[in-house]
Coordinates of N, CA and C and ligand atoms in Angstrom, one line a residue:
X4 N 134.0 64.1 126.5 CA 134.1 63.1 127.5 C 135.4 62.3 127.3
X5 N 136.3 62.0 128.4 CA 137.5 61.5 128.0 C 138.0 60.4 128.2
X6 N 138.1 59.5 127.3 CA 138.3 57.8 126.9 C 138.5 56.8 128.4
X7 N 139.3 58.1 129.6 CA 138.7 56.8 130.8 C 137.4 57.3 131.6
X8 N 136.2 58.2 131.4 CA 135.3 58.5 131.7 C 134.1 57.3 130.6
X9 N 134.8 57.5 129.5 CA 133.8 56.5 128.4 C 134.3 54.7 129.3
X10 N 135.6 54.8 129.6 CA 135.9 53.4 130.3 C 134.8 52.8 131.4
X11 N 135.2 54.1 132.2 CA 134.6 54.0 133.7 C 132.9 53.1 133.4
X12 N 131.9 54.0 132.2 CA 130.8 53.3 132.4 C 130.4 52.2 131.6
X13 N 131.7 51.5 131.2 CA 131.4 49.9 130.8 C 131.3 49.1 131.5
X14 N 130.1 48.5 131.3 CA 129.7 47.1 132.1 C 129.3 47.5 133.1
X15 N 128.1 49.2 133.5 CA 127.5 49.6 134.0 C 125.9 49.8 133.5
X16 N 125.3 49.7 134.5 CA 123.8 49.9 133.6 C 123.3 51.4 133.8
X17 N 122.7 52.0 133.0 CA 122.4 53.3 133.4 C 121.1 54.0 134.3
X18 N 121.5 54.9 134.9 CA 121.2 55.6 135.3 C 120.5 57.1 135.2
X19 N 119.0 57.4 135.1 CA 118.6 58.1 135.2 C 117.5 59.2 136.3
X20 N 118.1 60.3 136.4 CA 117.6 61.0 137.5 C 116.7 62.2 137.6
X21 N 115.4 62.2 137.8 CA 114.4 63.2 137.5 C 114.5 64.2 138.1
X22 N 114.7 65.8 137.4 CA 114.7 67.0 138.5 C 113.5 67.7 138.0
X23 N 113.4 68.7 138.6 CA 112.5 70.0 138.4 C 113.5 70.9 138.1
X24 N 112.9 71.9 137.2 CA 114.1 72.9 136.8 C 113.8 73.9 138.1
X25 N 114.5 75.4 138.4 CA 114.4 75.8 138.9 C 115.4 75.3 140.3
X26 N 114.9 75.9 141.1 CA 115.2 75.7 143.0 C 116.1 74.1 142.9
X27 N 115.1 73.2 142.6 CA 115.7 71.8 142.8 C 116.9 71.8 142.6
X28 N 116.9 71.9 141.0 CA 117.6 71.7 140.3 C 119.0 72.5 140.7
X29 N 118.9 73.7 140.6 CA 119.9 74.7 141.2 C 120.7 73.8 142.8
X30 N 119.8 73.7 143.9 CA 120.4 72.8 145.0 C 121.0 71.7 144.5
X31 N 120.3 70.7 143.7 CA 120.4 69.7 143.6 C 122.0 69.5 143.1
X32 N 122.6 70.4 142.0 CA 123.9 70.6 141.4 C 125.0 69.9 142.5
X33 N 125.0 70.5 143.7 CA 126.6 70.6 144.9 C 126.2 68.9 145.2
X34 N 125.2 68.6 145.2 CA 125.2 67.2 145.5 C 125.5 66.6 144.7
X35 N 124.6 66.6 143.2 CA 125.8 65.6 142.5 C 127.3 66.1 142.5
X36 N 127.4 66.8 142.5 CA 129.2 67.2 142.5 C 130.0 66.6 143.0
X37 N 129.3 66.4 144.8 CA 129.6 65.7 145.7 C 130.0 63.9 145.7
X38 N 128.9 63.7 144.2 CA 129.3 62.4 143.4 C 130.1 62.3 142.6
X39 N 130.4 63.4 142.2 CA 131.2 62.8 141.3 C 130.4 63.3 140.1
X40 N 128.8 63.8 139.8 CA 128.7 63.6 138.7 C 128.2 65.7 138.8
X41 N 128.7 65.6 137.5 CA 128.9 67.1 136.7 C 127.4 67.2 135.5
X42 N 126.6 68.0 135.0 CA 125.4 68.0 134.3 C 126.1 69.0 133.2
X43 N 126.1 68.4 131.9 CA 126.5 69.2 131.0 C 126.0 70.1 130.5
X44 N 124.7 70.2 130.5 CA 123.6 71.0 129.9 C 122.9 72.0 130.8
X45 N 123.0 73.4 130.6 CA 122.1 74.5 131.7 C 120.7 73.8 131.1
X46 N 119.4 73.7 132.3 CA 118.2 73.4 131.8 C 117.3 74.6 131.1
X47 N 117.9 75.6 132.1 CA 117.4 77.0 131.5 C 117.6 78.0 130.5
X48 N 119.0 77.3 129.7 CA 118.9 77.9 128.3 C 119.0 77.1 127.3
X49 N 119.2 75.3 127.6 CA 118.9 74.3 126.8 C 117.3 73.9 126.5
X50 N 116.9 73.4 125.7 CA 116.0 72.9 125.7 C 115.7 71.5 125.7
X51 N 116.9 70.6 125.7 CA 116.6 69.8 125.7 C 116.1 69.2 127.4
X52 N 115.3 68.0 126.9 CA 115.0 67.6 128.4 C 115.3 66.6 129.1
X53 N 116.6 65.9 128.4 CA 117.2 64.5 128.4 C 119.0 65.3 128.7
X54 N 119.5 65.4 130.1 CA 120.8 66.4 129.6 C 121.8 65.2 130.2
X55 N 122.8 65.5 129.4 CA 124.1 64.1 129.3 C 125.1 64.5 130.5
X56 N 125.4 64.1 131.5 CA 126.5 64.6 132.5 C 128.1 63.7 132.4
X57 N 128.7 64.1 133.3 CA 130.2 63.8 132.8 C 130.3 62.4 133.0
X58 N 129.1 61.7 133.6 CA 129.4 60.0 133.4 C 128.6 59.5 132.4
X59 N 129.2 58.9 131.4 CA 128.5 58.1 130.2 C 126.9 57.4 130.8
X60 N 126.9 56.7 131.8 CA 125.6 56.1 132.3 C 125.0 56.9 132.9
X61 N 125.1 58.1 133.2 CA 124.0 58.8 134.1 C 123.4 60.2 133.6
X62 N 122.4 59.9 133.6 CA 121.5 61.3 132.6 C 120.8 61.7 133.1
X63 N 120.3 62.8 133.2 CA 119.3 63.6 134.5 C 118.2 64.3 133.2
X64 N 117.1 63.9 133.5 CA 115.5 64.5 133.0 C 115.0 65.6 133.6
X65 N 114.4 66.4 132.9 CA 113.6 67.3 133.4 C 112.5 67.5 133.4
X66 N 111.6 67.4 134.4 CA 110.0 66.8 134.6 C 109.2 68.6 135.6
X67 N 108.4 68.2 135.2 CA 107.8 69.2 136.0 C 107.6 68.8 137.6
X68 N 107.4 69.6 138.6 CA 108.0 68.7 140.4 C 106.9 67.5 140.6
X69 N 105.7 68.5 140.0 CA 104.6 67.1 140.7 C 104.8 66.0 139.8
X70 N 105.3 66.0 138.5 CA 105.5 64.9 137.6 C 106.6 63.8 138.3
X71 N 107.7 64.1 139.2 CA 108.9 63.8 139.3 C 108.4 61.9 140.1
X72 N 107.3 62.1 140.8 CA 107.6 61.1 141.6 C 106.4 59.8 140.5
X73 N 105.6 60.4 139.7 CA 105.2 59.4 138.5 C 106.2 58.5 137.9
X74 N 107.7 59.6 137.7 CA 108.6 58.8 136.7 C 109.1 57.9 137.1
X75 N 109.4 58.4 138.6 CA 110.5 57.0 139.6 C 109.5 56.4 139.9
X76 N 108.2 56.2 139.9 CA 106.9 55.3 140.6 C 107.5 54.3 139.3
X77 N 107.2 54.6 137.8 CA 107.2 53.7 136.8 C 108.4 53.3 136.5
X78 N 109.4 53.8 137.1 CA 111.0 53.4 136.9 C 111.3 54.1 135.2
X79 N 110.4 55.2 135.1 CA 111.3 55.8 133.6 C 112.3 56.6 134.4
X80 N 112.2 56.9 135.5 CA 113.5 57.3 136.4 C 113.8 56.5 137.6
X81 N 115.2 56.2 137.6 CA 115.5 55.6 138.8 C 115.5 56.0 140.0
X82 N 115.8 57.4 140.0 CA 115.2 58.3 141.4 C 115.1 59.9 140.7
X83 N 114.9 60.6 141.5 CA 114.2 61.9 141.3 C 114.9 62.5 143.1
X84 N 114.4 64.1 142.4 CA 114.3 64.9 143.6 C 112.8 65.5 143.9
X85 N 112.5 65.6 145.1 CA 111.4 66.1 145.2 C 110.6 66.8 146.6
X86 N 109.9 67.8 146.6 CA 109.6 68.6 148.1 C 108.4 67.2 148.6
X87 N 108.4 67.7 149.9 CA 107.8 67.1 150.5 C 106.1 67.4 150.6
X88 N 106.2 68.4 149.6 CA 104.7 69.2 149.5 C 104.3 68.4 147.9
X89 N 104.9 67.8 147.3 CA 104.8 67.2 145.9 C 104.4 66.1 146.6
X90 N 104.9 65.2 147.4 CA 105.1 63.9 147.8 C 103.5 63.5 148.5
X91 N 103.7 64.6 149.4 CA 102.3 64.5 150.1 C 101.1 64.1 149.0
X92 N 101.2 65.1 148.2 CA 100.0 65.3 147.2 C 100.0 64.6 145.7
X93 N 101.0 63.6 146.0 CA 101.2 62.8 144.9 C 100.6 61.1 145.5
X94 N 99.5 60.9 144.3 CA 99.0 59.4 144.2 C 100.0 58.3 144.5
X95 N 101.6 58.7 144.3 CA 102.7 58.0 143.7 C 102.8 56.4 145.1
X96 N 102.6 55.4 144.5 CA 103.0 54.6 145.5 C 104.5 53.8 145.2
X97 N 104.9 53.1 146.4 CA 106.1 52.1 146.2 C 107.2 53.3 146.0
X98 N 107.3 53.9 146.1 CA 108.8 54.7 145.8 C 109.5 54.9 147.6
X99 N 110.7 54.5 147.2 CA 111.8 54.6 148.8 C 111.8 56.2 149.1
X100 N 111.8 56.5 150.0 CA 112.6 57.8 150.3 C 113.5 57.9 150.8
X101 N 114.8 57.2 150.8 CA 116.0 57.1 151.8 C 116.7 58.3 152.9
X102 N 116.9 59.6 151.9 CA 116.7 60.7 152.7 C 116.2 62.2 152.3
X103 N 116.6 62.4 153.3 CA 116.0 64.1 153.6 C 117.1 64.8 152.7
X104 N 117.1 65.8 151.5 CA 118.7 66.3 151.1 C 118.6 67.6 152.0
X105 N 117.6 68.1 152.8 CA 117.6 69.3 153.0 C 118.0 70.7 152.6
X106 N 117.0 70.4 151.3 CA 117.3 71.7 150.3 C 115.8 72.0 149.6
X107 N 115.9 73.0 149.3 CA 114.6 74.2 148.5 C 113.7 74.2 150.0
X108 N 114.1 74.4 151.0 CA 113.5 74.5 152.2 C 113.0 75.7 152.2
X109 N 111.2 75.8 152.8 CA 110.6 76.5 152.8 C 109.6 76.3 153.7
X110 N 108.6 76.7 154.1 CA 107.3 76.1 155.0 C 106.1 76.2 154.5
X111 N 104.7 75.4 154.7 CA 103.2 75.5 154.1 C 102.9 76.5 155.8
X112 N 101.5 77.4 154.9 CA 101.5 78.0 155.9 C 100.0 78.5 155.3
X113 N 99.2 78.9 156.6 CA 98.1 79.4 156.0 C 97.8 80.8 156.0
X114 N 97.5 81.6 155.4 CA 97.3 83.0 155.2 C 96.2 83.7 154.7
X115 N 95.7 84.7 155.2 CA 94.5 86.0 155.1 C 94.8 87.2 154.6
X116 N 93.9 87.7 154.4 CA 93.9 88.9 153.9 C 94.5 89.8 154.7
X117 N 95.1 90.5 155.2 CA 95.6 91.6 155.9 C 94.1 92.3 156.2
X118 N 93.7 92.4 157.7 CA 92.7 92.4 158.2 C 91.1 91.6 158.5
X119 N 91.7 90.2 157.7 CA 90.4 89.1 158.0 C 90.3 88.6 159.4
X120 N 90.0 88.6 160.2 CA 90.1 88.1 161.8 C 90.0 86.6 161.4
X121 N 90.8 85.6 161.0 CA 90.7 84.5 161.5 C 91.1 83.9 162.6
X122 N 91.5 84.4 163.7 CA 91.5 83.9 165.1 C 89.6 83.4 165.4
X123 N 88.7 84.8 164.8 CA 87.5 84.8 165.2 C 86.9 84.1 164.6
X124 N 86.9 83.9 163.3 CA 86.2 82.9 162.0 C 86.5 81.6 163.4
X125 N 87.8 81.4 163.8 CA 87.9 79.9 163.6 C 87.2 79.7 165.0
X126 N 87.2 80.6 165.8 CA 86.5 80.8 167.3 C 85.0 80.5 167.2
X127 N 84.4 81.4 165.8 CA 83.3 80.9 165.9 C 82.5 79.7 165.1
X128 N 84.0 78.8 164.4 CA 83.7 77.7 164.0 C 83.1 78.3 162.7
X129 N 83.5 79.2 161.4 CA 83.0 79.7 160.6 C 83.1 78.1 159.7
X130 N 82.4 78.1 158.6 CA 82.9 77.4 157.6 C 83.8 78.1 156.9
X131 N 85.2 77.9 156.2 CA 85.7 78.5 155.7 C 86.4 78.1 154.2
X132 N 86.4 78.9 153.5 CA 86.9 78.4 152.0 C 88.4 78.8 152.1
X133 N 89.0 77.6 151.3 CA 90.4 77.3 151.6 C 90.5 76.8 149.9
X134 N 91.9 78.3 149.7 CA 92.0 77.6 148.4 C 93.5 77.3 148.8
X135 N 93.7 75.7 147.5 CA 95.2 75.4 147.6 C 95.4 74.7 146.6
X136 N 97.0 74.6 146.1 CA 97.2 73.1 145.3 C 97.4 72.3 146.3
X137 N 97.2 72.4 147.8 CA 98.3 71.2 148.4 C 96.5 70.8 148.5
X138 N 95.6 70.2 148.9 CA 94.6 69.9 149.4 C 94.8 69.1 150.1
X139 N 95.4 68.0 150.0 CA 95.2 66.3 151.3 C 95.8 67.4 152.5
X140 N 97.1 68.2 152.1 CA 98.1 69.2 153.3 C 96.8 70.1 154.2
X141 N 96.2 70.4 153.8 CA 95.2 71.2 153.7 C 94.0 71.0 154.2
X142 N 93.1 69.6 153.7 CA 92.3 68.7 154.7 C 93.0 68.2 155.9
X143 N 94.1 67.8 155.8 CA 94.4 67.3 157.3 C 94.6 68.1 158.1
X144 N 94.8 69.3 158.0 CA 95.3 70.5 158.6 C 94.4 71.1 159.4
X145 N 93.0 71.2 158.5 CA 91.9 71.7 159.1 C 90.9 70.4 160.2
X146 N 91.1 69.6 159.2 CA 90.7 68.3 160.1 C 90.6 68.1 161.4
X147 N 92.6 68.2 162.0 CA 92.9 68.6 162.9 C 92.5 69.1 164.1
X148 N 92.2 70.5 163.5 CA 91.6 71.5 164.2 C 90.4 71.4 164.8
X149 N 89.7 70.3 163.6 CA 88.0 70.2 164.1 C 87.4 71.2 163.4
X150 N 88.0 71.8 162.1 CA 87.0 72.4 161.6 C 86.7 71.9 160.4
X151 N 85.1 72.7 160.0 CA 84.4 72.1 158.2 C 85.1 73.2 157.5
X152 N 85.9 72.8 156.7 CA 85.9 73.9 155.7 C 85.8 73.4 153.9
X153 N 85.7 74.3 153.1 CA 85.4 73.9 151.5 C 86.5 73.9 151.0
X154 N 87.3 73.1 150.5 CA 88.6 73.6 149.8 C 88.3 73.6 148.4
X155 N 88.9 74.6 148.2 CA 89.1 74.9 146.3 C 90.4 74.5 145.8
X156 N 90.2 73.7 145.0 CA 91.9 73.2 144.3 C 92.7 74.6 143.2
X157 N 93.6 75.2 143.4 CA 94.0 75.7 142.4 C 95.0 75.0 141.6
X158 N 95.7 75.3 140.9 CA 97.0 75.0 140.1 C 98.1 75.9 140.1
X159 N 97.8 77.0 140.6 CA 98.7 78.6 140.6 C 98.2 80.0 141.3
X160 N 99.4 80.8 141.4 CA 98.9 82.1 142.1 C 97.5 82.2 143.5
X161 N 97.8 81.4 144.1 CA 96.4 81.2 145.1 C 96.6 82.6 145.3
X162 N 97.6 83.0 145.8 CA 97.9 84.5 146.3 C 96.4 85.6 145.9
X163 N 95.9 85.1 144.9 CA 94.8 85.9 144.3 C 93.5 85.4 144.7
X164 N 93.2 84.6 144.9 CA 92.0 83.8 145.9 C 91.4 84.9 146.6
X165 N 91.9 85.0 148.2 CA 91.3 86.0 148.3 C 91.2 87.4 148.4
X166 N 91.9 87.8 147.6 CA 91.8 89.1 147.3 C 90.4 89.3 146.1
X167 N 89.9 88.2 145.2 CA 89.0 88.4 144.7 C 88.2 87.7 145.0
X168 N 87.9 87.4 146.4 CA 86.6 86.7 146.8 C 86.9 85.4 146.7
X169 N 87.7 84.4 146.1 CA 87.3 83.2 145.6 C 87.4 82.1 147.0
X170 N 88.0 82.6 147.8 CA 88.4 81.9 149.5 C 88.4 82.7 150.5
X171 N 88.4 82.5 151.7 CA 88.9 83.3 153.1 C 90.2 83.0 153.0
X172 N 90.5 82.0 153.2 CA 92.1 81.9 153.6 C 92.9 81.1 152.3
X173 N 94.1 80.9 152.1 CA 94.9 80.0 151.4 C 95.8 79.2 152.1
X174 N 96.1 78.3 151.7 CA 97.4 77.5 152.4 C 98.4 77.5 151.0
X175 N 99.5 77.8 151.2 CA 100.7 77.8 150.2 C 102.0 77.6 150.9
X176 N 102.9 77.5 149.9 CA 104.6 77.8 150.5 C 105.3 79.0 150.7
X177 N 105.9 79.4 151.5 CA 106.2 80.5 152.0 C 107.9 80.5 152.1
X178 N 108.9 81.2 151.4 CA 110.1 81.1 151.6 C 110.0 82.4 152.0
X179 N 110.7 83.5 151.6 CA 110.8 84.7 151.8 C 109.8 85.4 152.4
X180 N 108.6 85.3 152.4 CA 107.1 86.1 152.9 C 107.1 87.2 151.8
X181 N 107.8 87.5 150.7 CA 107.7 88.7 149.7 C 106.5 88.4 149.1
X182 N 106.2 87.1 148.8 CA 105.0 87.0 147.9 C 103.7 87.4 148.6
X183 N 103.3 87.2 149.9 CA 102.5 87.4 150.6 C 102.5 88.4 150.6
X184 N 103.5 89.4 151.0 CA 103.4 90.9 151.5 C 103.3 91.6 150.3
X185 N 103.6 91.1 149.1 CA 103.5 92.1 147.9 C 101.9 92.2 147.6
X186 N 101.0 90.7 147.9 CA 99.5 90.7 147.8 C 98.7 91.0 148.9
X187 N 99.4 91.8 150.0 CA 98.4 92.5 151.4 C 97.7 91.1 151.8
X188 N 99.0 90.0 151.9 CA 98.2 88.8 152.9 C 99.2 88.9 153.8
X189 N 98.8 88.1 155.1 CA 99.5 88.1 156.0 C 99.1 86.4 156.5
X190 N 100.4 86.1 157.1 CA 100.7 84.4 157.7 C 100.3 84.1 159.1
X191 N 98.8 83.4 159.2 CA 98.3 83.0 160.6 C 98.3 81.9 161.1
X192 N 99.1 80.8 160.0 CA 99.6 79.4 161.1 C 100.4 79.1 160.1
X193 N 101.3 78.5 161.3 CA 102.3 77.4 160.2 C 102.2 76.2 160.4
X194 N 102.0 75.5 159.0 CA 101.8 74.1 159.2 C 102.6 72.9 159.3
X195 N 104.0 73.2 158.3 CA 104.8 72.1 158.2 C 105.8 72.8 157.8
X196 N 107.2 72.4 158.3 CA 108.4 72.8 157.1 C 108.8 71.8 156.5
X197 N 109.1 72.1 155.4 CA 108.9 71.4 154.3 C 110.9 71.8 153.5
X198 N 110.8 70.4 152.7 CA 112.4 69.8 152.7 C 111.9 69.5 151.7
X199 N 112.9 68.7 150.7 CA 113.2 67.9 149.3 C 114.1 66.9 149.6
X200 N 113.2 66.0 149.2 CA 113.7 64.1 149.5 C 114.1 63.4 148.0
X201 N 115.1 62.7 148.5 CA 115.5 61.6 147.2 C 114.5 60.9 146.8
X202 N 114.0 60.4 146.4 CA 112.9 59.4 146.2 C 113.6 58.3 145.0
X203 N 113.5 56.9 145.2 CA 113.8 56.1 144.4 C 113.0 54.5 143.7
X204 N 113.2 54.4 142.7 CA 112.1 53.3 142.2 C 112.7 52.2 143.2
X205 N 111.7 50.9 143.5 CA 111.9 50.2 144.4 C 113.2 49.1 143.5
X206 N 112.1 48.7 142.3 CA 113.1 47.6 141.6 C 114.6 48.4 141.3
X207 N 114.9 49.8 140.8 CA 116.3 50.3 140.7 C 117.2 49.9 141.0
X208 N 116.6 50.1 142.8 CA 117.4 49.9 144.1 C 118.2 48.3 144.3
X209 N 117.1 48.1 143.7 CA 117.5 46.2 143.8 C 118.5 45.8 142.9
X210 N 117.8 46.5 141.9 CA 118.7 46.0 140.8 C 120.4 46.4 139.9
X211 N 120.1 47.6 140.3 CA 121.3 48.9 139.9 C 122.2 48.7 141.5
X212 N 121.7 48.4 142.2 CA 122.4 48.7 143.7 C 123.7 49.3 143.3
X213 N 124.7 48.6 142.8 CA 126.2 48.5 142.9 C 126.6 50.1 142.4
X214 N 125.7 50.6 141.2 CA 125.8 51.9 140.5 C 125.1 52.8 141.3
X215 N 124.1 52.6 142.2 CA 123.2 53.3 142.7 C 123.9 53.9 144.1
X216 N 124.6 53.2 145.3 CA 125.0 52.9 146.2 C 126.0 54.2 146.2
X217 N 126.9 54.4 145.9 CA 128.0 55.5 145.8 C 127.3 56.5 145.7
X218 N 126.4 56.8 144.7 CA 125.8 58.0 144.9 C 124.6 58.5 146.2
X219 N 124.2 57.3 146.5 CA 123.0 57.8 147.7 C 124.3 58.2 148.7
X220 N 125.1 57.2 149.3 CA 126.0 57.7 150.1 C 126.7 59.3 149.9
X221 N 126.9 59.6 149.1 CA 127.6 60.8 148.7 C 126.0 62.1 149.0
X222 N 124.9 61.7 148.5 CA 124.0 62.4 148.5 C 123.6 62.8 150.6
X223 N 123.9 61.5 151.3 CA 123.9 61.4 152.5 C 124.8 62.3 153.1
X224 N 125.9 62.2 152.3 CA 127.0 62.8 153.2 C 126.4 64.4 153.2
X225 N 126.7 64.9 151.6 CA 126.2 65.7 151.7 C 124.9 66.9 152.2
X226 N 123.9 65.9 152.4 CA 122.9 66.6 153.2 C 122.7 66.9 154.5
X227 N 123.7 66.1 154.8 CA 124.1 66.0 156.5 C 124.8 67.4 156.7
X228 N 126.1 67.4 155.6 CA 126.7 69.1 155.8 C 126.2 70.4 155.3
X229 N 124.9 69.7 154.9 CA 124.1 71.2 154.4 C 123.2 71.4 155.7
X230 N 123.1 70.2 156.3 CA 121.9 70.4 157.5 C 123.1 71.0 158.7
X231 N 123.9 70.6 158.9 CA 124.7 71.0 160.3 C 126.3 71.1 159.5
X232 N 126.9 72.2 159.1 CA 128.0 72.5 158.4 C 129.4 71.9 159.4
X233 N 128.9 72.0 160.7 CA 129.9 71.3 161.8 C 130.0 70.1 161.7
X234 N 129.3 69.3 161.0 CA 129.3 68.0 161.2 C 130.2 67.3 159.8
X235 N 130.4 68.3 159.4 CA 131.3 67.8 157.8 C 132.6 67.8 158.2
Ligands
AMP4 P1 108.4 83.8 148.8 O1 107.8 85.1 148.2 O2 109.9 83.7 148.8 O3 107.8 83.6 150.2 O4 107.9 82.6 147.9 C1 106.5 82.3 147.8 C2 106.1 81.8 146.5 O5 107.1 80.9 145.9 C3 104.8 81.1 146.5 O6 104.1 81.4 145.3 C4 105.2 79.7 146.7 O7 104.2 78.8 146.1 C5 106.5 79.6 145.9 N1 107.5 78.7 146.6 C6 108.2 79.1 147.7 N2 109.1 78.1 148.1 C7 108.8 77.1 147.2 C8 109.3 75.7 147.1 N3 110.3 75.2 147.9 N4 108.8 75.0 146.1 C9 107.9 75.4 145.3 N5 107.3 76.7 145.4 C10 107.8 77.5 146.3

């Protein structure tokens, strides 16, 4: 680090920012860039979980996605990144979401077995078993509709649900459709598209403003020219 980057963060308070390794994290990179701030440490061949970036006060954590919005709820992070499928299904209260970064974009969607008639299940008002991690996504979805159905909470691979009996349908995230097509399911509604949002502790905001401010703006700018490249 070089003696006017050690300058730069005196008589700054610090700064720290919760990612998910993976997807997030990967998007997440061009935006800090965009700030100004550089992450010194790859997550995926470091182990550490605390990585030092090119500004002396700003440190980026690595949390698991559903963890991300606990940290910034308790202020052990001042903001985080996080999908909109975490957010829904997270207890997390009091946290800002200033914006949309429009990144790890993908959609919740519900899906069958390759040959289950659910047009007809839902025509004849079947009860149906619904396995998911997203569940509140999931209850309200069916809700909606006006139908009863059982949801089963997983934590992974729903893709397997019903293929072994354990549900009719699943609701999951769907980027590519590879995962589906590799398990002989197929996609019969779409529910939501789904984004990754800043999320920020409320006190931070108040308190850090002056350190905090430059970066949301830069994060703003930037999601704007990832959303519409014309508009940069
Ligand atoms: P794909 O095969 O590209 O459609 O990806 C589907 C698999 O990746 C499913 O197991 C999803 O749960 C997971 N997935 C896709 N997009 C996301 C995302 N943005 N965040 C978390 N998991 C995702």
């Amino acid at each position: 680090m070089s003696e006017q980057e050690n300058k730069e963060g005196e008589g700054q308070q610090e700064l720290v920012l919760a990612l998910s390794k993976g997807r997030i994290f990967d998007e997440t990179i061009p935006l800090l860039k965009a700030a100004g701030i550089e992450v010194l440490e790859d997550p995926e061949t470091s182990r550490k979980l605390i990585l030092p970036t090119n500004k002396p006060k700003v440190r980026v954590i690595i949390v698991r996605a559903t963890d991300v919005p606990t940290y910034v709820q308790y202020g052990a992070a001042d903001f985080g990144v996080a999908g909109k499928d975490v957010l829904q299904e997270s207890g997390a209260t009091g946290l800002y979401q200033p914006i949309d970064l429009q990144i790890a974009r993908c959609h919740m969607a519900v899906a069958v077995r390759k040959g289950f008639d659910y047009e007809a299940a839902v025509r004849r008002g079947a009860r149906l078993r619904v396995a998911s991690k997203y569940v509140h996504a999931a209850r309200e979805h069916f809700a909606k509709k006006g139908l009863h159905v059982d949801i089963i909470k997983l934590y992974g691979s729903m893709e397997l649900a019903p293929l072994v009996g354990l549900s009719d349908v699943i609701v999951d995230l769907v980027s590519t459709g590879n995962t589906l097509k590799a398990n002989n399911l197929v996609e019969v509604e779409r529910i939501q598209e789904i984004t990754s949002r800043l999320v920020v502790n409320q006190a931070s905001l108040k308190l850090k403003r002056k350190e905090m401010q430059p970066i949301l703006e830069a994060f703003k700018q930037a999601s704007v020219a990832q959303e519409s490249p014309e508009k940069a």
